[in-house]
Amino acid sequence: MNVVAMAKYIPNPTGTPEIGDDFLLVREGVEGGLDPGDEPAVEAALELTEQSGGEVTVVSMGPASAMDAVRKALSLGCHKGVLVTDDALRGADAWVTATVLSTAIQLQEFDLVLAAVESTDGSTGTVPQTIAEILGVPALSFARKIELKDGGVRIERQTETGYEVVESGLPALMTVTAGATTPRYPTLKGIMQAKQKPVEQMSVADLGLSPDDVRPTQKVVGIEDAPVRKAGEVIEDDGSAAARIAEFLKEAKVV
Amino acid sequence: MAAIWVYAEVKDGQVGPPALELLTKARDLGDTVEAVALGSGASGAAGPLGEHGAARVFAGDDEVFDGHLAQPRVHALHELVKEHQPNMILFATTYESRDLAGRLQARTGSTLMSNANDVLGPDRAQTQIFGGTKVVDVQLEGPDPKLVLVRPKSFAAEPSGGQAEVVPVQAQIGDDLKTAKVVERHEEAAAGPQLGDAPVVIAGGRGLQDPKNFELLKELGGAIGKAAVGATRAVVDAGWVPYNMQIGQTGITVKPDVYIAIGISGATQHLVGMKESKRIIAINKDPDAPIFKVADLGVVGDALKIIPQLTEELRSSG
Ligand SMILES: Cc1cc2nc3c(=O)[nH]c(=O)nc-3n(C[C@H](O)[C@H](O)[C@H](O)COP(=O)(O)OP(=O)(O)OC[C@H]3O[C@@H](n4cnc5c(N)ncnc54)[C@H](O)[C@@H]3O)c2cc1C
Ligand SMILES: Nc1ncnc2c1ncn2[C@@H]1O[C@H](COP(=O)(O)O)[C@@H](O)[C@H]1O
């Protein structure tokens, strides 16, 4: 089976993000990479194709430096990549992102599209579902366990209060939670091979989209610091802390 | 002038608090306030929805909605949108609603904003980013309906005493929308007070050092009485406790009277899920742990020693 794995490049995956004067994330001059949230989905894509044959195509939209995220996924074992990069996409919102990615995915052969549940920097958490609707396939969202079954897939889908078992035919899209797989590490050989693997770089025009198709539908009009909560009393435990906490709970009238 | 819709999730014929919170807010935003509920028992949910401001409830009771992921509901919702053309639809940031809003956007081509914690008008909403340290105002542009996913507990639900007219939803659901079937449903929630509404939340993090030490929190909960136990993502990912106990950005938001953070560092992604608690107690052995910056009472010390003492103290004075 052929799988598309979505891979988002995020600036500064571990540090604190910064916002520029234009209210957009500062993406220049910061060390970026593959969103760690995407790694479980990439891993799932690799495991599924190792079981059943077929190829994994990495699809990403981002600045030119997003090539790092694509190469990282290739170094883990994905077969080829597509990177959509275009100045017109700076400031892309959920709608533009879904439009661009779904168009790029439609150019691939796929039985399954895998994505993370939400991105680490944006945490929009709806882009894959929008893509699924555009592709006309179900979105098997929040998968915490994935199995191939009878030519389709069977997942455990995380819910607020437990989980559901969902079965679906293919093609389908799936979003993968953090615990679903244990991502592998790239090997030196994998890193060397990744440099030789084909990556197609595309612009908005290459996708056949017009500037109107990629016009954002929302605009940040103001950013302020949130009111901060004041720190209260801090005590060092000298054996009496439990008594102090008990007193606090009584004052709060919860015991 | 604006028509504001609220998508109300129903489960076993019951509507959850988020829809009632959103209806309360919707009354400030528009002069037409209506709700959509899709799933078995949906029309039975019209009572509370009406009481919280919905003049009409578009209700679809068909089991096809429960038996499949998103697609049948999105189809029905889109048919209603085409017919009635609301200006804005408010959803709660939950799994079901994220699936619905995401797919609906593909059909309407309208804007979709996630993680809002305030709605300022029919085309403006507010969100917090970077672990709740920045407040961002967002102008919503493009065609209606503007779609906004709002974090649960952003507003307090207040009844207005109204009554809703029930409008049955008759959507033709084709087989192509029935690919993803829900074949089993499992609950993993613990008995006793639920995280979302317990007056006291006791949350444990990696500082508990061993999954079995969560028992200490349960015992403390038993001594307090009206307490529920939660956790950080670090220990959920480590498999110590199930996901439904996770508090924070990618988990549940809680606002109890008292939040007790035990062995939790206070990462921004955790803070967004609990910093609106009325009072916060933190126990951490590191005096520089960021959690102390939001705590009303901070205790620097070994949680594994202090918690059993506290349980004992409450039992003997209780
Ligand atoms: C996209 C994204 C989303 C996330 N969403 C969430 C979320 O929803 N919820 C969430 O919680 N996290 C979330 N996180 C993870 C978050 O960044 C932190 O990694 C996590 O909250 C840390 O958990 P912790 O406090 O248990 O562990 P740690 O950060 O390891 O802290 C453990 C603490 O225990 C203290 N300690 C150790 N021993 C003791 C002892 N004996 N007594 C007392 N204290 C002790 C230590 O001093 C330390 O401060 C998210 C991260 C990302 C990237
Ligand atoms: N620009 C992008 N390039 C590749 N994948 C993306 C992009 N944006 C979103 N995704 C995928 O969709 C998931 C959810 O994104 P979001 O809805 O933005 O939180 C991400 O974790 C990725 O797997």
PDB file of N, CA and C in Angstrom, chain A residues 17 19 95 117-118 123-125 129-130 133 137-139 141 144 154 157-158 160-167 217-219 221-226 229 232-235 237 242 248 250 254, chain B residues 11 71 94-95 98-99 102-103 105 107 111-112 114-115 130 132-137 139 141 179 181 183-184 186-189 243-244 249-250 275 277-278 294-296 298-300 306 310 317:
ATOM      1  N   PRO A  17       8.860  29.821  20.861  1.00  0.00           N
ATOM      2  CA  PRO A  17       8.683  30.544  19.608  1.00  0.00           C
ATOM      3  C   PRO A  17       8.633  32.057  19.840  1.00  0.00           C
ATOM      4  N   ILE A  19       7.404  35.996  18.121  1.00  0.00           N
ATOM      5  CA  ILE A  19       6.494  36.633  17.175  1.00  0.00           C
ATOM      6  C   ILE A  19       7.112  37.932  16.676  1.00  0.00           C
ATOM      7  N   TRP A  95      -7.027  27.158   6.275  1.00  0.00           N
ATOM      8  CA  TRP A  95      -7.708  26.943   4.995  1.00  0.00           C
ATOM      9  C   TRP A  95      -6.707  26.853   3.849  1.00  0.00           C
ATOM     10  N   VAL A 117      -1.980  14.572  15.037  1.00  0.00           N
ATOM     11  CA  VAL A 117      -3.258  15.042  15.547  1.00  0.00           C
ATOM     12  C   VAL A 117      -3.307  16.567  15.535  1.00  0.00           C
ATOM     13  N   GLU A 118      -2.196  17.189  15.871  1.00  0.00           N
ATOM     14  CA  GLU A 118      -2.088  18.645  15.781  1.00  0.00           C
ATOM     15  C   GLU A 118      -0.623  19.018  15.726  1.00  0.00           C
ATOM     16  N   SER A 123      -0.951  24.110  16.719  1.00  0.00           N
ATOM     17  CA  SER A 123      -2.011  23.335  17.384  1.00  0.00           C
ATOM     18  C   SER A 123      -3.402  23.648  16.879  1.00  0.00           C
ATOM     19  N   THR A 124      -3.545  23.825  15.566  1.00  0.00           N
ATOM     20  CA  THR A 124      -4.869  24.043  15.000  1.00  0.00           C
ATOM     21  C   THR A 124      -5.686  22.768  15.131  1.00  0.00           C
ATOM     22  N   GLY A 125      -5.104  21.666  14.725  1.00  0.00           N
ATOM     23  CA  GLY A 125      -5.759  20.387  14.945  1.00  0.00           C
ATOM     24  C   GLY A 125      -6.952  20.115  14.060  1.00  0.00           C
ATOM     25  N   GLN A 129      -8.365  16.957   8.848  1.00  0.00           N
ATOM     26  CA  GLN A 129      -9.779  16.667   8.595  1.00  0.00           C
ATOM     27  C   GLN A 129     -10.269  17.434   7.371  1.00  0.00           C
ATOM     28  N   THR A 130      -9.832  18.687   7.242  1.00  0.00           N
ATOM     29  CA  THR A 130     -10.231  19.478   6.075  1.00  0.00           C
ATOM     30  C   THR A 130      -9.685  18.828   4.806  1.00  0.00           C
ATOM     31  N   GLU A 133     -11.762  15.800   3.780  1.00  0.00           N
ATOM     32  CA  GLU A 133     -13.022  16.145   3.103  1.00  0.00           C
ATOM     33  C   GLU A 133     -12.761  16.552   1.656  1.00  0.00           C
ATOM     34  N   VAL A 137     -12.316  11.380   1.450  1.00  0.00           N
ATOM     35  CA  VAL A 137     -12.052  10.134   2.187  1.00  0.00           C
ATOM     36  C   VAL A 137     -12.374  10.344   3.666  1.00  0.00           C
ATOM     37  N   PRO A 138     -12.626   9.255   4.408  1.00  0.00           N
ATOM     38  CA  PRO A 138     -12.865   9.420   5.846  1.00  0.00           C
ATOM     39  C   PRO A 138     -11.585   9.849   6.565  1.00  0.00           C
ATOM     40  N   ALA A 139     -11.747  10.500   7.709  1.00  0.00           N
ATOM     41  CA  ALA A 139     -10.603  10.854   8.552  1.00  0.00           C
ATOM     42  C   ALA A 139     -10.677   9.994   9.802  1.00  0.00           C
ATOM     43  N   SER A 141      -9.545   9.756  12.891  1.00  0.00           N
ATOM     44  CA  SER A 141      -8.810  10.717  13.706  1.00  0.00           C
ATOM     45  C   SER A 141      -8.414  10.121  15.042  1.00  0.00           C
ATOM     46  N   ARG A 144      -4.800   5.689  18.251  1.00  0.00           N
ATOM     47  CA  ARG A 144      -3.760   5.363  19.222  1.00  0.00           C
ATOM     48  C   ARG A 144      -3.252   3.937  19.024  1.00  0.00           C
ATOM     49  N   ARG A 154      -8.133  -0.890  10.918  1.00  0.00           N
ATOM     50  CA  ARG A 154      -8.892  -0.923  12.162  1.00  0.00           C
ATOM     51  C   ARG A 154      -8.067  -0.141  13.172  1.00  0.00           C
ATOM     52  N   ARG A 157      -9.560   4.588  18.458  1.00  0.00           N
ATOM     53  CA  ARG A 157      -9.635   6.040  18.367  1.00  0.00           C
ATOM     54  C   ARG A 157      -9.831   6.624  19.773  1.00  0.00           C
ATOM     55  N   GLN A 158      -8.867   7.436  20.187  1.00  0.00           N
ATOM     56  CA  GLN A 158      -8.949   8.078  21.494  1.00  0.00           C
ATOM     57  C   GLN A 158     -10.193   8.960  21.569  1.00  0.00           C
ATOM     58  N   GLU A 160     -12.624  11.478  24.583  1.00  0.00           N
ATOM     59  CA  GLU A 160     -12.430  12.178  25.855  1.00  0.00           C
ATOM     60  C   GLU A 160     -12.558  11.236  27.052  1.00  0.00           C
ATOM     61  N   THR A 161     -13.379  10.194  26.917  1.00  0.00           N
ATOM     62  CA  THR A 161     -13.638   9.363  28.080  1.00  0.00           C
ATOM     63  C   THR A 161     -13.192   7.917  27.910  1.00  0.00           C
ATOM     64  N   GLY A 162     -12.509   7.614  26.834  1.00  0.00           N
ATOM     65  CA  GLY A 162     -12.083   6.245  26.631  1.00  0.00           C
ATOM     66  C   GLY A 162     -11.595   6.065  25.215  1.00  0.00           C
ATOM     67  N   TYR A 163     -12.094   5.048  24.541  1.00  0.00           N
ATOM     68  CA  TYR A 163     -11.723   4.900  23.135  1.00  0.00           C
ATOM     69  C   TYR A 163     -12.809   4.173  22.367  1.00  0.00           C
ATOM     70  N   GLU A 164     -12.753   4.301  21.035  1.00  0.00           N
ATOM     71  CA  GLU A 164     -13.664   3.585  20.150  1.00  0.00           C
ATOM     72  C   GLU A 164     -12.831   2.726  19.223  1.00  0.00           C
ATOM     73  N   VAL A 165     -13.413   1.635  18.775  1.00  0.00           N
ATOM     74  CA  VAL A 165     -12.769   0.874  17.712  1.00  0.00           C
ATOM     75  C   VAL A 165     -13.461   1.265  16.413  1.00  0.00           C
ATOM     76  N   VAL A 166     -12.664   1.691  15.449  1.00  0.00           N
ATOM     77  CA  VAL A 166     -13.223   2.143  14.174  1.00  0.00           C
ATOM     78  C   VAL A 166     -12.611   1.309  13.050  1.00  0.00           C
ATOM     79  N   GLU A 167     -13.470   0.851  12.141  1.00  0.00           N
ATOM     80  CA  GLU A 167     -12.988   0.114  10.969  1.00  0.00           C
ATOM     81  C   GLU A 167     -13.350   0.887   9.717  1.00  0.00           C
ATOM     82  N   THR A 217      -7.855  33.547   5.342  1.00  0.00           N
ATOM     83  CA  THR A 217      -9.206  33.944   5.726  1.00  0.00           C
ATOM     84  C   THR A 217      -9.252  34.500   7.140  1.00  0.00           C
ATOM     85  N   GLN A 218      -8.086  34.665   7.731  1.00  0.00           N
ATOM     86  CA  GLN A 218      -8.088  35.314   9.039  1.00  0.00           C
ATOM     87  C   GLN A 218      -6.845  36.150   9.207  1.00  0.00           C
ATOM     88  N   LYS A 219      -6.954  37.173  10.047  1.00  0.00           N
ATOM     89  CA  LYS A 219      -5.874  38.131  10.202  1.00  0.00           C
ATOM     90  C   LYS A 219      -5.723  38.446  11.680  1.00  0.00           C
ATOM     91  N   VAL A 221      -5.114  40.816  14.480  1.00  0.00           N
ATOM     92  CA  VAL A 221      -5.220  42.274  14.554  1.00  0.00           C
ATOM     93  C   VAL A 221      -4.662  42.829  15.870  1.00  0.00           C
ATOM     94  N   GLY A 222      -4.255  41.960  16.761  1.00  0.00           N
ATOM     95  CA  GLY A 222      -3.661  42.471  18.000  1.00  0.00           C
ATOM     96  C   GLY A 222      -3.084  41.358  18.846  1.00  0.00           C
ATOM     97  N   ILE A 223      -1.975  41.649  19.493  1.00  0.00           N
ATOM     98  CA  ILE A 223      -1.386  40.679  20.426  1.00  0.00           C
ATOM     99  C   ILE A 223      -1.033  41.408  21.704  1.00  0.00           C
ATOM    100  N   GLU A 224      -1.439  40.837  22.815  1.00  0.00           N
ATOM    101  CA  GLU A 224      -1.103  41.436  24.104  1.00  0.00           C
ATOM    102  C   GLU A 224      -0.602  40.355  25.037  1.00  0.00           C
ATOM    103  N   ASP A 225       0.131  40.761  26.060  1.00  0.00           N
ATOM    104  CA  ASP A 225       0.500  39.799  27.092  1.00  0.00           C
ATOM    105  C   ASP A 225      -0.745  39.413  27.877  1.00  0.00           C
ATOM    106  N   ALA A 226      -0.888  38.145  28.170  1.00  0.00           N
ATOM    107  CA  ALA A 226      -2.029  37.709  28.982  1.00  0.00           C
ATOM    108  C   ALA A 226      -1.791  38.168  30.427  1.00  0.00           C
ATOM    109  N   ARG A 229      -0.835  35.482  36.557  1.00  0.00           N
ATOM    110  CA  ARG A 229      -1.268  35.104  37.883  1.00  0.00           C
ATOM    111  C   ARG A 229      -0.119  35.390  38.825  1.00  0.00           C
ATOM    112  N   GLY A 232       2.087  33.108  45.051  1.00  0.00           N
ATOM    113  CA  GLY A 232       1.711  33.349  46.440  1.00  0.00           C
ATOM    114  C   GLY A 232       2.834  32.984  47.382  1.00  0.00           C
ATOM    115  N   GLU A 233       2.434  32.361  48.481  1.00  0.00           N
ATOM    116  CA  GLU A 233       3.379  31.981  49.526  1.00  0.00           C
ATOM    117  C   GLU A 233       4.133  30.702  49.107  1.00  0.00           C
ATOM    118  N   VAL A 234       5.455  30.699  49.306  1.00  0.00           N
ATOM    119  CA  VAL A 234       6.208  29.465  49.060  1.00  0.00           C
ATOM    120  C   VAL A 234       6.916  29.061  50.350  1.00  0.00           C
ATOM    121  N   ILE A 235       6.693  27.840  50.776  1.00  0.00           N
ATOM    122  CA  ILE A 235       7.342  27.376  52.008  1.00  0.00           C
ATOM    123  C   ILE A 235       8.238  26.178  51.716  1.00  0.00           C
ATOM    124  N   ASP A 237       9.504  22.581  52.991  1.00  0.00           N
ATOM    125  CA  ASP A 237       8.965  21.568  53.912  1.00  0.00           C
ATOM    126  C   ASP A 237       9.968  21.250  55.025  1.00  0.00           C
ATOM    127  N   ALA A 242       2.554  19.470  55.435  1.00  0.00           N
ATOM    128  CA  ALA A 242       1.266  18.787  55.301  1.00  0.00           C
ATOM    129  C   ALA A 242       0.195  19.510  56.114  1.00  0.00           C
ATOM    130  N   PHE A 248      -4.855  25.211  54.429  1.00  0.00           N
ATOM    131  CA  PHE A 248      -5.225  25.904  53.188  1.00  0.00           C
ATOM    132  C   PHE A 248      -6.510  25.309  52.611  1.00  0.00           C
ATOM    133  N   LYS A 250      -8.818  23.776  54.220  1.00  0.00           N
ATOM    134  CA  LYS A 250      -9.960  24.143  55.087  1.00  0.00           C
ATOM    135  C   LYS A 250     -10.392  25.573  54.802  1.00  0.00           C
ATOM    136  N   VAL A 254     -12.943  23.229  51.031  1.00  0.00           N
ATOM    137  CA  VAL A 254     -13.141  22.021  50.233  1.00  0.00           C
ATOM    138  C   VAL A 254     -12.990  20.752  51.078  1.00  0.00           C
TER     139      VAL A 254
ATOM    140  N   LYS B  11     -24.569  12.798  23.766  1.00  0.00           N
ATOM    141  CA  LYS B  11     -24.074  11.459  24.042  1.00  0.00           C
ATOM    142  C   LYS B  11     -25.121  10.788  24.912  1.00  0.00           C
ATOM    143  N   GLN B  71     -18.430  11.950   8.772  1.00  0.00           N
ATOM    144  CA  GLN B  71     -19.004  12.283   7.456  1.00  0.00           C
ATOM    145  C   GLN B  71     -20.527  12.454   7.402  1.00  0.00           C
ATOM    146  N   THR B  94     -13.383  19.799  20.907  1.00  0.00           N
ATOM    147  CA  THR B  94     -13.391  18.396  21.333  1.00  0.00           C
ATOM    148  C   THR B  94     -13.075  17.568  20.097  1.00  0.00           C
ATOM    149  N   TYR B  95     -12.857  16.279  20.291  1.00  0.00           N
ATOM    150  CA  TYR B  95     -12.518  15.438  19.148  1.00  0.00           C
ATOM    151  C   TYR B  95     -13.607  15.442  18.088  1.00  0.00           C
ATOM    152  N   ARG B  98     -13.863  18.886  16.386  1.00  0.00           N
ATOM    153  CA  ARG B  98     -12.722  19.199  15.518  1.00  0.00           C
ATOM    154  C   ARG B  98     -12.876  18.489  14.184  1.00  0.00           C
ATOM    155  N   ASP B  99     -13.309  17.234  14.224  1.00  0.00           N
ATOM    156  CA  ASP B  99     -13.521  16.486  12.983  1.00  0.00           C
ATOM    157  C   ASP B  99     -14.588  17.161  12.121  1.00  0.00           C
ATOM    158  N   GLY B 102     -13.502  20.816  10.872  1.00  0.00           N
ATOM    159  CA  GLY B 102     -12.464  20.698   9.846  1.00  0.00           C
ATOM    160  C   GLY B 102     -13.069  20.303   8.507  1.00  0.00           C
ATOM    161  N   ARG B 103     -13.942  19.317   8.518  1.00  0.00           N
ATOM    162  CA  ARG B 103     -14.544  18.856   7.260  1.00  0.00           C
ATOM    163  C   ARG B 103     -15.522  19.881   6.706  1.00  0.00           C
ATOM    164  N   GLN B 105     -15.397  23.006   6.929  1.00  0.00           N
ATOM    165  CA  GLN B 105     -14.640  24.075   6.275  1.00  0.00           C
ATOM    166  C   GLN B 105     -14.360  23.755   4.812  1.00  0.00           C
ATOM    167  N   ARG B 107     -16.164  22.201   2.833  1.00  0.00           N
ATOM    168  CA  ARG B 107     -17.378  22.358   2.027  1.00  0.00           C
ATOM    169  C   ARG B 107     -17.792  23.813   1.876  1.00  0.00           C
ATOM    170  N   THR B 111     -13.697  30.477   6.953  1.00  0.00           N
ATOM    171  CA  THR B 111     -12.573  30.440   7.880  1.00  0.00           C
ATOM    172  C   THR B 111     -12.880  29.542   9.074  1.00  0.00           C
ATOM    173  N   LEU B 112     -11.833  28.975   9.635  1.00  0.00           N
ATOM    174  CA  LEU B 112     -11.984  28.118  10.816  1.00  0.00           C
ATOM    175  C   LEU B 112     -10.894  28.488  11.802  1.00  0.00           C
ATOM    176  N   SER B 114      -9.267  27.770  15.577  1.00  0.00           N
ATOM    177  CA  SER B 114      -9.218  26.761  16.637  1.00  0.00           C
ATOM    178  C   SER B 114      -8.836  27.380  17.965  1.00  0.00           C
ATOM    179  N   ASN B 115      -9.137  26.660  19.034  1.00  0.00           N
ATOM    180  CA  ASN B 115      -8.622  27.029  20.352  1.00  0.00           C
ATOM    181  C   ASN B 115      -8.978  28.435  20.807  1.00  0.00           C
ATOM    182  N   PHE B 130       1.242  30.341  23.050  1.00  0.00           N
ATOM    183  CA  PHE B 130       2.446  30.189  23.867  1.00  0.00           C
ATOM    184  C   PHE B 130       2.087  29.896  25.320  1.00  0.00           C
ATOM    185  N   GLY B 132      -0.646  30.275  26.878  1.00  0.00           N
ATOM    186  CA  GLY B 132      -1.494  31.234  27.557  1.00  0.00           C
ATOM    187  C   GLY B 132      -0.763  32.495  27.990  1.00  0.00           C
ATOM    188  N   THR B 133       0.421  32.746  27.460  1.00  0.00           N
ATOM    189  CA  THR B 133       1.143  33.951  27.865  1.00  0.00           C
ATOM    190  C   THR B 133       0.804  35.150  26.976  1.00  0.00           C
ATOM    191  N   LYS B 134       0.264  34.889  25.790  1.00  0.00           N
ATOM    192  CA  LYS B 134      -0.112  35.975  24.874  1.00  0.00           C
ATOM    193  C   LYS B 134      -1.569  35.816  24.475  1.00  0.00           C
ATOM    194  N   VAL B 135      -2.259  36.962  24.387  1.00  0.00           N
ATOM    195  CA  VAL B 135      -3.648  36.965  23.935  1.00  0.00           C
ATOM    196  C   VAL B 135      -3.679  37.543  22.531  1.00  0.00           C
ATOM    197  N   VAL B 136      -4.297  36.839  21.602  1.00  0.00           N
ATOM    198  CA  VAL B 136      -4.280  37.238  20.198  1.00  0.00           C
ATOM    199  C   VAL B 136      -5.713  37.475  19.711  1.00  0.00           C
ATOM    200  N   ASP B 137      -5.964  38.662  19.131  1.00  0.00           N
ATOM    201  CA  ASP B 137      -7.270  38.955  18.529  1.00  0.00           C
ATOM    202  C   ASP B 137      -7.208  38.636  17.049  1.00  0.00           C
ATOM    203  N   GLN B 139      -9.242  38.596  13.327  1.00  0.00           N
ATOM    204  CA  GLN B 139     -10.346  39.033  12.485  1.00  0.00           C
ATOM    205  C   GLN B 139     -10.673  37.890  11.530  1.00  0.00           C
ATOM    206  N   GLU B 141     -12.320  36.495   8.243  1.00  0.00           N
ATOM    207  CA  GLU B 141     -12.691  37.054   6.945  1.00  0.00           C
ATOM    208  C   GLU B 141     -13.243  35.970   6.014  1.00  0.00           C
ATOM    209  N   THR B 179     -18.117   4.985   5.313  1.00  0.00           N
ATOM    210  CA  THR B 179     -16.932   4.129   5.224  1.00  0.00           C
ATOM    211  C   THR B 179     -16.327   3.837   6.595  1.00  0.00           C
ATOM    212  N   LYS B 181     -16.619   3.068  10.172  1.00  0.00           N
ATOM    213  CA  LYS B 181     -17.659   2.597  11.095  1.00  0.00           C
ATOM    214  C   LYS B 181     -17.141   2.475  12.520  1.00  0.00           C
ATOM    215  N   VAL B 183     -17.249   0.439  15.580  1.00  0.00           N
ATOM    216  CA  VAL B 183     -17.723  -0.918  15.862  1.00  0.00           C
ATOM    217  C   VAL B 183     -17.736  -1.260  17.350  1.00  0.00           C
ATOM    218  N   GLU B 184     -16.972  -0.500  18.138  1.00  0.00           N
ATOM    219  CA  GLU B 184     -17.006  -0.725  19.602  1.00  0.00           C
ATOM    220  C   GLU B 184     -16.800   0.617  20.284  1.00  0.00           C
ATOM    221  N   HIS B 186     -15.646   2.108  24.240  1.00  0.00           N
ATOM    222  CA  HIS B 186     -15.158   1.739  25.573  1.00  0.00           C
ATOM    223  C   HIS B 186     -14.980   2.977  26.435  1.00  0.00           C
ATOM    224  N   GLU B 187     -15.418   2.875  27.671  1.00  0.00           N
ATOM    225  CA  GLU B 187     -15.204   3.970  28.620  1.00  0.00           C
ATOM    226  C   GLU B 187     -14.027   3.604  29.511  1.00  0.00           C
ATOM    227  N   GLU B 188     -13.151   4.562  29.762  1.00  0.00           N
ATOM    228  CA  GLU B 188     -12.017   4.297  30.650  1.00  0.00           C
ATOM    229  C   GLU B 188     -12.041   5.220  31.854  1.00  0.00           C
ATOM    230  N   ALA B 189     -13.091   6.028  31.947  1.00  0.00           N
ATOM    231  CA  ALA B 189     -13.125   7.027  33.019  1.00  0.00           C
ATOM    232  C   ALA B 189     -13.221   6.346  34.377  1.00  0.00           C
ATOM    233  N   TYR B 243      -5.083   8.410  28.855  1.00  0.00           N
ATOM    234  CA  TYR B 243      -5.116   9.752  28.278  1.00  0.00           C
ATOM    235  C   TYR B 243      -6.225  10.632  28.864  1.00  0.00           C
ATOM    236  N   ASN B 244      -7.359  10.012  29.219  1.00  0.00           N
ATOM    237  CA  ASN B 244      -8.458  10.876  29.682  1.00  0.00           C
ATOM    238  C   ASN B 244      -8.146  11.574  31.000  1.00  0.00           C
ATOM    239  N   GLN B 249      -2.891  21.607  27.236  1.00  0.00           N
ATOM    240  CA  GLN B 249      -3.172  22.010  25.859  1.00  0.00           C
ATOM    241  C   GLN B 249      -3.781  20.897  25.028  1.00  0.00           C
ATOM    242  N   THR B 250      -3.235  19.690  25.139  1.00  0.00           N
ATOM    243  CA  THR B 250      -3.755  18.586  24.340  1.00  0.00           C
ATOM    244  C   THR B 250      -4.608  17.646  25.179  1.00  0.00           C
ATOM    245  N   LYS B 275      -4.473  26.911  34.708  1.00  0.00           N
ATOM    246  CA  LYS B 275      -4.109  28.160  35.389  1.00  0.00           C
ATOM    247  C   LYS B 275      -5.302  29.047  35.752  1.00  0.00           C
ATOM    248  N   SER B 277      -7.682  27.878  37.528  1.00  0.00           N
ATOM    249  CA  SER B 277      -8.221  27.322  38.776  1.00  0.00           C
ATOM    250  C   SER B 277      -8.295  28.431  39.821  1.00  0.00           C
ATOM    251  N   LYS B 278      -9.268  28.309  40.723  1.00  0.00           N
ATOM    252  CA  LYS B 278      -9.437  29.384  41.706  1.00  0.00           C
ATOM    253  C   LYS B 278      -8.210  29.478  42.622  1.00  0.00           C
ATOM    254  N   VAL B 294       2.730  30.202  39.498  1.00  0.00           N
ATOM    255  CA  VAL B 294       1.273  30.356  39.454  1.00  0.00           C
ATOM    256  C   VAL B 294       0.608  29.825  40.731  1.00  0.00           C
ATOM    257  N   ALA B 295       1.403  29.363  41.683  1.00  0.00           N
ATOM    258  CA  ALA B 295       0.819  28.723  42.866  1.00  0.00           C
ATOM    259  C   ALA B 295       0.486  29.740  43.955  1.00  0.00           C
ATOM    260  N   ASP B 296      -0.664  29.560  44.593  1.00  0.00           N
ATOM    261  CA  ASP B 296      -1.009  30.386  45.756  1.00  0.00           C
ATOM    262  C   ASP B 296      -0.286  29.871  46.988  1.00  0.00           C
ATOM    263  N   GLY B 298       2.932  27.308  47.602  1.00  0.00           N
ATOM    264  CA  GLY B 298       3.957  26.446  47.037  1.00  0.00           C
ATOM    265  C   GLY B 298       4.719  25.758  48.155  1.00  0.00           C
ATOM    266  N   VAL B 299       4.933  24.463  47.995  1.00  0.00           N
ATOM    267  CA  VAL B 299       5.694  23.726  49.001  1.00  0.00           C
ATOM    268  C   VAL B 299       6.903  23.095  48.315  1.00  0.00           C
ATOM    269  N   VAL B 300       8.096  23.500  48.779  1.00  0.00           N
ATOM    270  CA  VAL B 300       9.317  22.905  48.251  1.00  0.00           C
ATOM    271  C   VAL B 300       9.630  21.692  49.114  1.00  0.00           C
ATOM    272  N   ILE B 306       5.339  14.068  51.677  1.00  0.00           N
ATOM    273  CA  ILE B 306       4.301  15.005  52.131  1.00  0.00           C
ATOM    274  C   ILE B 306       2.884  14.468  51.896  1.00  0.00           C
ATOM    275  N   LEU B 310      -0.203  14.325  54.478  1.00  0.00           N
ATOM    276  CA  LEU B 310      -1.395  15.145  54.294  1.00  0.00           C
ATOM    277  C   LEU B 310      -2.655  14.280  54.369  1.00  0.00           C
ATOM    278  N   SER B 317      -8.215  14.656  61.152  1.00  0.00           N
ATOM    279  CA  SER B 317      -8.973  15.848  61.560  1.00  0.00           C
ATOM    280  C   SER B 317     -10.374  15.830  60.966  1.00  0.00           C
TER     281      SER B 317
END
